[in-house]
PDB file of N, CA and C in Angstrom:
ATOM      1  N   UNK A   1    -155.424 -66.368 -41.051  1.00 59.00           N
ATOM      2  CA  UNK A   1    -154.749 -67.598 -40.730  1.00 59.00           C
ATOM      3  C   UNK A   1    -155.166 -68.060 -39.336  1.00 59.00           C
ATOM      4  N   UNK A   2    -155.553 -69.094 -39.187  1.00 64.00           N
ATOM      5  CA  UNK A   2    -156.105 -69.767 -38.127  1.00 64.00           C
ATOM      6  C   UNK A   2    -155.192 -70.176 -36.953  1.00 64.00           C
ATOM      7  N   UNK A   3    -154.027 -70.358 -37.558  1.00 63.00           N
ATOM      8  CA  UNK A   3    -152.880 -70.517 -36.213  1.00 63.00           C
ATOM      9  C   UNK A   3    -152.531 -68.902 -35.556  1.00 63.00           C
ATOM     10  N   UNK A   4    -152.305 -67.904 -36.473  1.00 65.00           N
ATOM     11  CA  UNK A   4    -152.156 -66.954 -36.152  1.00 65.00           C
ATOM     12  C   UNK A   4    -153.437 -66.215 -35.031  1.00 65.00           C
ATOM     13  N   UNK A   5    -154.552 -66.556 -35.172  1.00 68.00           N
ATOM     14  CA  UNK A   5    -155.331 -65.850 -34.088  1.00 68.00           C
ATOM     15  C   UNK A   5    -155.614 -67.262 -32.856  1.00 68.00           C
ATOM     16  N   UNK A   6    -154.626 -67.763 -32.999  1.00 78.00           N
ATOM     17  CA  UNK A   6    -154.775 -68.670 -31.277  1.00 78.00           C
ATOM     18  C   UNK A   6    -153.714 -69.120 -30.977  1.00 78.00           C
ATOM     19  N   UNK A   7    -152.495 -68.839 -31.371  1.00 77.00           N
ATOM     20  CA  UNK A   7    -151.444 -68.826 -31.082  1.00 77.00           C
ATOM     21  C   UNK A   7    -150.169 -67.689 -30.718  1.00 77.00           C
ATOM     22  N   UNK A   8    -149.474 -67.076 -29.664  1.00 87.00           N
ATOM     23  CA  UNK A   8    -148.693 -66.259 -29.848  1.00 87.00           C
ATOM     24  C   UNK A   8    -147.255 -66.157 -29.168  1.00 87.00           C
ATOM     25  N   UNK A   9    -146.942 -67.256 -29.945  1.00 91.00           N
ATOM     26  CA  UNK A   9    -145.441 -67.718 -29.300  1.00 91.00           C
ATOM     27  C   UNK A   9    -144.564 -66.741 -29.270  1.00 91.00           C
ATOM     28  N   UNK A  10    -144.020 -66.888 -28.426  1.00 92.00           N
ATOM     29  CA  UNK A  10    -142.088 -65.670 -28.550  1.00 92.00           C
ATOM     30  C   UNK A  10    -141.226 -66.445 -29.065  1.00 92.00           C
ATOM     31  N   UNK A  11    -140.720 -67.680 -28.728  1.00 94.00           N
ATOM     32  CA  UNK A  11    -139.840 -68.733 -29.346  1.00 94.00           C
ATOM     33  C   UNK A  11    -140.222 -69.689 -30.255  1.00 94.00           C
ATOM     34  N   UNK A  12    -139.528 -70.050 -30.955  1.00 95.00           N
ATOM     35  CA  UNK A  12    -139.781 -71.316 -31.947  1.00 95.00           C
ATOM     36  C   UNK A  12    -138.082 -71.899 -31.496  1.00 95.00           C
ATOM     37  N   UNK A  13    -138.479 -73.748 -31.602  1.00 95.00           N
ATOM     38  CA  UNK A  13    -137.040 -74.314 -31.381  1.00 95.00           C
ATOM     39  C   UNK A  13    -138.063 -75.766 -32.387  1.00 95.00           C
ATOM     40  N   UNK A  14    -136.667 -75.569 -33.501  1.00 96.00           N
ATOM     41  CA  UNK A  14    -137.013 -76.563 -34.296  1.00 96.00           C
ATOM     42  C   UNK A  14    -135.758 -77.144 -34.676  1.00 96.00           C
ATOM     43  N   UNK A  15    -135.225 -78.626 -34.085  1.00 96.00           N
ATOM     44  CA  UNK A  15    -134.410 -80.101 -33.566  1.00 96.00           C
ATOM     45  C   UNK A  15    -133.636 -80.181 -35.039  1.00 96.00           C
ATOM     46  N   UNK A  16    -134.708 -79.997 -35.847  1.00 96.00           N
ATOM     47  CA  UNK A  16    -133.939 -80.398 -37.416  1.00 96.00           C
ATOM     48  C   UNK A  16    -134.450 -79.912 -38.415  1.00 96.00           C
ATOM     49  N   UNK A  17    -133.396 -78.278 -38.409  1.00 97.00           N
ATOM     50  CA  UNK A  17    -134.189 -77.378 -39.039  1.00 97.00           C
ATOM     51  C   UNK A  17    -134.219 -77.561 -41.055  1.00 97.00           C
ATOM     52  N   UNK A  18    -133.266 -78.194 -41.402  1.00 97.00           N
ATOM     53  CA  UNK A  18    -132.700 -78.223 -42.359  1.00 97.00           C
ATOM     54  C   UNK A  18    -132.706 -77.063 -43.338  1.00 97.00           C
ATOM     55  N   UNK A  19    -132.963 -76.602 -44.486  1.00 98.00           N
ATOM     56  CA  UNK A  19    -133.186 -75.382 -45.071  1.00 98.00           C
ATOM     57  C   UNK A  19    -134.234 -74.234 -44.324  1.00 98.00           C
ATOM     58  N   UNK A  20    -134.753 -74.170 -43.481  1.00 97.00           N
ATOM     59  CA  UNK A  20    -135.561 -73.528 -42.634  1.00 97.00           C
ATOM     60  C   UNK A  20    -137.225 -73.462 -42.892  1.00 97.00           C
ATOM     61  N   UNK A  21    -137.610 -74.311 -44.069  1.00 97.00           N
ATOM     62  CA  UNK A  21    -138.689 -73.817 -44.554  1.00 97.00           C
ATOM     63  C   UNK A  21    -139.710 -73.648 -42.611  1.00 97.00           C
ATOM     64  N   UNK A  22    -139.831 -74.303 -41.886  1.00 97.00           N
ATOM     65  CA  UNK A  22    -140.674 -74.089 -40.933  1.00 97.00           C
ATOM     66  C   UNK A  22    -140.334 -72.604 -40.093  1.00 97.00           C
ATOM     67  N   UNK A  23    -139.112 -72.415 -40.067  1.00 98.00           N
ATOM     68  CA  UNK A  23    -138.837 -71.617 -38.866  1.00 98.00           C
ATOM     69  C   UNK A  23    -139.277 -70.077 -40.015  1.00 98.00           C
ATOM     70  N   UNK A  24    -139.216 -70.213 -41.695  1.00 97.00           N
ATOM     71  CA  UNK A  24    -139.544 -68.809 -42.144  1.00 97.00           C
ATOM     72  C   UNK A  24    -140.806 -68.802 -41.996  1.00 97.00           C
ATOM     73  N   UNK A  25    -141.700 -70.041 -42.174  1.00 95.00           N
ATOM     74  CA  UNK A  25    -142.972 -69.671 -42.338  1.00 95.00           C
ATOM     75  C   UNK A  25    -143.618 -69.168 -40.755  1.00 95.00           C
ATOM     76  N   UNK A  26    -143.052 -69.500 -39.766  1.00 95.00           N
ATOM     77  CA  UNK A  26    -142.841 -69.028 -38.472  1.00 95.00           C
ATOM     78  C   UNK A  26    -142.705 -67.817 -38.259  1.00 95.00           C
ATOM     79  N   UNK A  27    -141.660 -67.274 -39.085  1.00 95.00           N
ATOM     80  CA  UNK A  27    -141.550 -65.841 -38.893  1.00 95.00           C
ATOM     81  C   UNK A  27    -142.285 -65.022 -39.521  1.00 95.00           C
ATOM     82  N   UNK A  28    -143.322 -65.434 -40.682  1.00 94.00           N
ATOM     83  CA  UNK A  28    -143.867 -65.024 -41.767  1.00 94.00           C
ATOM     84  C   UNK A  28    -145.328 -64.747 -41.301  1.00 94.00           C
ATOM     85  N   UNK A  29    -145.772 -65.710 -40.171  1.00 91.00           N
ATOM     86  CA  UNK A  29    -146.877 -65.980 -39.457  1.00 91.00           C
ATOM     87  C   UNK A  29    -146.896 -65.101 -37.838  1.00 91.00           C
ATOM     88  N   UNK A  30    -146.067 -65.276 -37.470  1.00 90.00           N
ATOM     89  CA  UNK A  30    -146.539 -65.024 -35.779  1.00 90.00           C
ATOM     90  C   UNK A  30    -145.699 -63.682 -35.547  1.00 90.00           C
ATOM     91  N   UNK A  31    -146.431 -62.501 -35.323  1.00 87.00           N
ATOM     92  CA  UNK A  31    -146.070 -61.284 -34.951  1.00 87.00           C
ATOM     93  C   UNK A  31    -145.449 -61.158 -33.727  1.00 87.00           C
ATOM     94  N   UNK A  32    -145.697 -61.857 -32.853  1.00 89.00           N
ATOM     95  CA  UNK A  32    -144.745 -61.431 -31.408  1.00 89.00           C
ATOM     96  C   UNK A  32    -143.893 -62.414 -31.550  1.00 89.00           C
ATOM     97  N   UNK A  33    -142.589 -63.007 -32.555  1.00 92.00           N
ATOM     98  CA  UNK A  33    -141.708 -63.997 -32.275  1.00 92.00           C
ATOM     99  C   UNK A  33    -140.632 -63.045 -31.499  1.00 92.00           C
ATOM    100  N   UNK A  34    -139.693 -63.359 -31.080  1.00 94.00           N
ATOM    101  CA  UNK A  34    -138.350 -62.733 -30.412  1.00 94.00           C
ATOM    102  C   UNK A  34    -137.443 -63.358 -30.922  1.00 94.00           C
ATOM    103  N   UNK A  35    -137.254 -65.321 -31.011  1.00 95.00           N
ATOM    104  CA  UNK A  35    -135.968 -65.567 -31.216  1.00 95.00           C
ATOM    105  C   UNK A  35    -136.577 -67.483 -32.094  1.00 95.00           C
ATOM    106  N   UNK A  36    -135.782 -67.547 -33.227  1.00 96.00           N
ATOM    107  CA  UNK A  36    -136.155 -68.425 -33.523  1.00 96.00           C
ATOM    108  C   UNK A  36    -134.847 -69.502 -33.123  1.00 96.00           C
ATOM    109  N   UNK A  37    -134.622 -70.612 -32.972  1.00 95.00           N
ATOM    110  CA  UNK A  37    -133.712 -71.445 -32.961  1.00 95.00           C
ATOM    111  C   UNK A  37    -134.312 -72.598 -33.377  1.00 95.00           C
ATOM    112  N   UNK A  38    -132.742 -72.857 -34.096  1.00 96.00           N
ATOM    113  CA  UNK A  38    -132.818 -74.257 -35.042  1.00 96.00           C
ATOM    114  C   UNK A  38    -131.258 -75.300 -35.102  1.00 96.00           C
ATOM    115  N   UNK A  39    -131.380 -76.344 -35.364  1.00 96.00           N
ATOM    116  CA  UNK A  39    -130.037 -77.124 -35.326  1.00 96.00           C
ATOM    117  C   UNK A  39    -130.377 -78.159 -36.706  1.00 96.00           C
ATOM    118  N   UNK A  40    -129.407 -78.367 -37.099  1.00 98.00           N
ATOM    119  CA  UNK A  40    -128.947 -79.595 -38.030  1.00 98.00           C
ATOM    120  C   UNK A  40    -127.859 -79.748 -38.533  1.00 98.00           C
ATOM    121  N   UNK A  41    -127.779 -81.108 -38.774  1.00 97.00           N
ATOM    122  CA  UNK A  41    -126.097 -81.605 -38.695  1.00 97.00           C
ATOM    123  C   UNK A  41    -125.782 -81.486 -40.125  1.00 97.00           C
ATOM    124  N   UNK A  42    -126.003 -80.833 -41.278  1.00 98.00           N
ATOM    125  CA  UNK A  42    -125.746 -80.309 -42.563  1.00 98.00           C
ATOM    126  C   UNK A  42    -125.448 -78.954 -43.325  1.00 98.00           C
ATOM    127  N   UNK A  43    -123.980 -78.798 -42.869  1.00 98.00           N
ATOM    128  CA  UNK A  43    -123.923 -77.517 -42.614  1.00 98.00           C
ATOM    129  C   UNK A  43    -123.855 -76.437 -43.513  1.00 98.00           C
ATOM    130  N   UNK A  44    -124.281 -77.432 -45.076  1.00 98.00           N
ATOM    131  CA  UNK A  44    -125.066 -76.258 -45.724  1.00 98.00           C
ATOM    132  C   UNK A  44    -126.661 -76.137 -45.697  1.00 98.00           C
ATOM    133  N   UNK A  45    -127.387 -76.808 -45.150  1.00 98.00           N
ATOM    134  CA  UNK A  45    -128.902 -76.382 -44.774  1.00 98.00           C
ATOM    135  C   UNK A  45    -128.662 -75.591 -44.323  1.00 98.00           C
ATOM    136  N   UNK A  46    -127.468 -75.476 -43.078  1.00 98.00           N
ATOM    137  CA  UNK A  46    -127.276 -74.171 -42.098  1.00 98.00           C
ATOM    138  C   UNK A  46    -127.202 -73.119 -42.365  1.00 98.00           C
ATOM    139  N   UNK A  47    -126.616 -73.070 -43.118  1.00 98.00           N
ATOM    140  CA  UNK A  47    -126.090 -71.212 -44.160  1.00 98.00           C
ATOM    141  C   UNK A  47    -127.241 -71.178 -44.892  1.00 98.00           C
ATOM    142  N   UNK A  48    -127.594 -72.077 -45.678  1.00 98.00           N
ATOM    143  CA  UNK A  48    -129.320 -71.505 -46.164  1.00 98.00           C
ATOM    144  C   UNK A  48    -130.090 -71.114 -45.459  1.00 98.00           C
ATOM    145  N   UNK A  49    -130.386 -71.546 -44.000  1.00 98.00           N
ATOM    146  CA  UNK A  49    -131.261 -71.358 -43.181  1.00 98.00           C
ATOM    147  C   UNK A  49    -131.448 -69.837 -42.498  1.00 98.00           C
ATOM    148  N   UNK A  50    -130.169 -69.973 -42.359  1.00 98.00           N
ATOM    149  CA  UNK A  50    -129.114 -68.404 -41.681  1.00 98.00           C
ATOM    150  C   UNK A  50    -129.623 -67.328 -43.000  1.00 98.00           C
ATOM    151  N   UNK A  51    -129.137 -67.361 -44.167  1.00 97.00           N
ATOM    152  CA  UNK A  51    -129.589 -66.586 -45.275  1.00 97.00           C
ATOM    153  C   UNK A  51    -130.410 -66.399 -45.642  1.00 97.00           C
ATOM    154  N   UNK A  52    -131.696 -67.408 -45.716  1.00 97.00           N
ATOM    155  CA  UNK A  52    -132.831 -67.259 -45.594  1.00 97.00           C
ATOM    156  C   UNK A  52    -133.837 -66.364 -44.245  1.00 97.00           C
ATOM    157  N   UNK A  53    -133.526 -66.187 -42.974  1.00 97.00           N
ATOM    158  CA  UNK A  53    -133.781 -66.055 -42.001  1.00 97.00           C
ATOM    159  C   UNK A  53    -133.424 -64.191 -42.376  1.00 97.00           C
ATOM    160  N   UNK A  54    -132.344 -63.974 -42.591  1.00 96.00           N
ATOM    161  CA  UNK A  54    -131.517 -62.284 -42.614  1.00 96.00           C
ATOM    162  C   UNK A  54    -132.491 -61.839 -42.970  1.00 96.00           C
ATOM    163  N   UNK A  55    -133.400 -61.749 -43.858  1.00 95.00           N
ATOM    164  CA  UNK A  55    -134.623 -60.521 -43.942  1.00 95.00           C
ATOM    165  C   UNK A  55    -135.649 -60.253 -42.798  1.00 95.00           C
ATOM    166  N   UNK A  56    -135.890 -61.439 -42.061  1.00 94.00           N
ATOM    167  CA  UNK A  56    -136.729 -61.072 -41.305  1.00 94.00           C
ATOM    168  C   UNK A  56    -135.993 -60.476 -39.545  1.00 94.00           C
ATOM    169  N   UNK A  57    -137.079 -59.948 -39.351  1.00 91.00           N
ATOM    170  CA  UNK A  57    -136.668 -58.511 -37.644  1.00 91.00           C
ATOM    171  C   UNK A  57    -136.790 -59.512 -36.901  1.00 91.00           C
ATOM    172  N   UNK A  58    -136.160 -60.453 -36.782  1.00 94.00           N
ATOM    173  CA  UNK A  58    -136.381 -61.641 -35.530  1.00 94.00           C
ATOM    174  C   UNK A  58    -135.077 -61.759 -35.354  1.00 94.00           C
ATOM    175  N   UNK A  59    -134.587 -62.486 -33.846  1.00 96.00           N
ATOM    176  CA  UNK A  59    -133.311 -62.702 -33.675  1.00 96.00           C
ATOM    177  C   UNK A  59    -133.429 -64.294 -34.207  1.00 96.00           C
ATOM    178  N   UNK A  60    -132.328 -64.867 -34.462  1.00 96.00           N
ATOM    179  CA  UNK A  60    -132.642 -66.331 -34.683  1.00 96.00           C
ATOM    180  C   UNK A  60    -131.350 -66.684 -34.621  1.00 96.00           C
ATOM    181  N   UNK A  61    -130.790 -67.979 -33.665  1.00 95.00           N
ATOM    182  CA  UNK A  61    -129.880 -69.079 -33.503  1.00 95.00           C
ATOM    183  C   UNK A  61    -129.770 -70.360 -34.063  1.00 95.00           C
ATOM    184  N   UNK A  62    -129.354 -70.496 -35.379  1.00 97.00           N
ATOM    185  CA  UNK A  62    -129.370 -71.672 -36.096  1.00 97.00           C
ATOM    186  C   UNK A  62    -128.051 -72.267 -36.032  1.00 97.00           C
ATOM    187  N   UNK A  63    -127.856 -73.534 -35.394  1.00 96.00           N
ATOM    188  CA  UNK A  63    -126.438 -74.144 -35.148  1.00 96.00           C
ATOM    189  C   UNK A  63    -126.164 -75.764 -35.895  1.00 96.00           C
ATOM    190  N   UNK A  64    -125.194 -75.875 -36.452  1.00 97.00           N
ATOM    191  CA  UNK A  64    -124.679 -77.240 -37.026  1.00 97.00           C
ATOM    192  C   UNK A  64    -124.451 -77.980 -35.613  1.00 97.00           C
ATOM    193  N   UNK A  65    -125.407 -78.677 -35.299  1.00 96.00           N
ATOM    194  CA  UNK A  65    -124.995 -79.803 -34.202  1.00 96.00           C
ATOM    195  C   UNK A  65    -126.457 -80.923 -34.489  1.00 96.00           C
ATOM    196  N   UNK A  66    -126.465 -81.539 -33.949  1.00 96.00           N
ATOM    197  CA  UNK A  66    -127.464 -83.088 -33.818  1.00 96.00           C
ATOM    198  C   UNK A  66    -128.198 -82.510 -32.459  1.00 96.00           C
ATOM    199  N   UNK A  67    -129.384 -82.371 -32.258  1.00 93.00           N
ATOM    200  CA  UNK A  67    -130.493 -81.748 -31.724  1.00 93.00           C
ATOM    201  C   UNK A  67    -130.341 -82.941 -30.674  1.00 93.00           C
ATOM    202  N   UNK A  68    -129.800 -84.214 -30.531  1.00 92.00           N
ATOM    203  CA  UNK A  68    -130.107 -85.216 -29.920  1.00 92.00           C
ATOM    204  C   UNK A  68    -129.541 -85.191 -29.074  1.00 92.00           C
ATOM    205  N   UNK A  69    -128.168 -85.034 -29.448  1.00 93.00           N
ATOM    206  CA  UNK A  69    -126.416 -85.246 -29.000  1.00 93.00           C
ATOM    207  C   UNK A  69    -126.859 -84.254 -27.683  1.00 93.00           C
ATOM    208  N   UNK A  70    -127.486 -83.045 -27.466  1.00 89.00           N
ATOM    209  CA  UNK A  70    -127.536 -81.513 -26.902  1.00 89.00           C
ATOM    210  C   UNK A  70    -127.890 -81.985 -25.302  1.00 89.00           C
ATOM    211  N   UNK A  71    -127.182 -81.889 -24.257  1.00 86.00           N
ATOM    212  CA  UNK A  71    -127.183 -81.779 -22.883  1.00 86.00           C
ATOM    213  C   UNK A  71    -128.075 -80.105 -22.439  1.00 86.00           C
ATOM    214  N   UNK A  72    -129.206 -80.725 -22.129  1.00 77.00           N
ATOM    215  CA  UNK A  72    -130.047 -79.823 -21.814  1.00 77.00           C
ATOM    216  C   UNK A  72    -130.452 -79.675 -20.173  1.00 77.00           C
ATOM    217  N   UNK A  73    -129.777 -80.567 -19.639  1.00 78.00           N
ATOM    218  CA  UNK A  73    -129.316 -80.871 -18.024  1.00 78.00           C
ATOM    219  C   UNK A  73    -129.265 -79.066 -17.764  1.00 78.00           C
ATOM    220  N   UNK A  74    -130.638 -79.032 -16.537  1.00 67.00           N
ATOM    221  CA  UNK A  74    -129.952 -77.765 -16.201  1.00 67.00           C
ATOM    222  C   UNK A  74    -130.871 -76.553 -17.002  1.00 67.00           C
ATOM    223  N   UNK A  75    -131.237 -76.674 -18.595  1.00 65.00           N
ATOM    224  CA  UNK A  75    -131.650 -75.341 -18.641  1.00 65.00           C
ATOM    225  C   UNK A  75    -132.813 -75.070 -18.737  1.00 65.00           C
ATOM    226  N   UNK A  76    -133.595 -76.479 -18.342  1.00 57.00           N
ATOM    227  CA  UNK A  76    -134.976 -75.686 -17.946  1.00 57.00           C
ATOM    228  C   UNK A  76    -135.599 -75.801 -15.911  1.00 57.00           C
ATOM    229  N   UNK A  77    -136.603 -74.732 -15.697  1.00 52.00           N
ATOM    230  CA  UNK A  77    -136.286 -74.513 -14.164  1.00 52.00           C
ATOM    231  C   UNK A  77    -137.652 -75.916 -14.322  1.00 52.00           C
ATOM    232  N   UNK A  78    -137.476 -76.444 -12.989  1.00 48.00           N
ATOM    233  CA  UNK A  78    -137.895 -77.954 -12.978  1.00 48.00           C
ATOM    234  C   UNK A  78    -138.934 -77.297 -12.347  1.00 48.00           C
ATOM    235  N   UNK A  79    -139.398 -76.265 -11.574  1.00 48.00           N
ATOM    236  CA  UNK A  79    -140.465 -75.394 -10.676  1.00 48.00           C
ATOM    237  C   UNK A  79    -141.298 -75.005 -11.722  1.00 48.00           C
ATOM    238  N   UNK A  80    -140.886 -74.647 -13.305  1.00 43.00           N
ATOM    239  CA  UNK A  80    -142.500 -73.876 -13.853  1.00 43.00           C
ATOM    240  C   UNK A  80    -143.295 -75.131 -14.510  1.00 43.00           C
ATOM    241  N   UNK A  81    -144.912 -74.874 -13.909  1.00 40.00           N
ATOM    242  CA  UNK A  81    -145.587 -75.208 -14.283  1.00 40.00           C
ATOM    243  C   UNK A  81    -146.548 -75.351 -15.646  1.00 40.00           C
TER     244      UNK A  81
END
């Protein structure tokens, strides 16, 4: 797989995850993940996503909220380059 030998993310953050198909094939693909996170405002995509996700050795944060709505003031350091 061609993403897999030039890519080696730790995080995935995907805005509108809905049933998860991106964030499994994510986990299915990239050997050094740590933590996947995902949001959407349908909060049974959510529990699919969540249930779908339980087999794989990754931590992952999937939350019912609007990716838009999210005050991100603050959590990234304004210094890394």
């Amino acid at each position: 797989n061609v993403l897999k030998n030039l890519y080696y993310p730790q995080s995935i953050l995907e805005p509108n995850c809905g049933k998860g198909s991106f964030l499994i094939s994510s986990a299915e693909i990239f050997e050094n993940l740590k933590i996947l996170k995902g949001f959407d405002v349908n909060a049974e995509y959510v529990k699919d996503c969540k249930n779908s996700l339980e087999k794989y050795k990754i931590s992952y944060d999937i939350q019912e909220k609007n990716f838009f709505n999210i005050d991100f003031s603050g959590s990234f350091d304004s210094s890394a380059s």
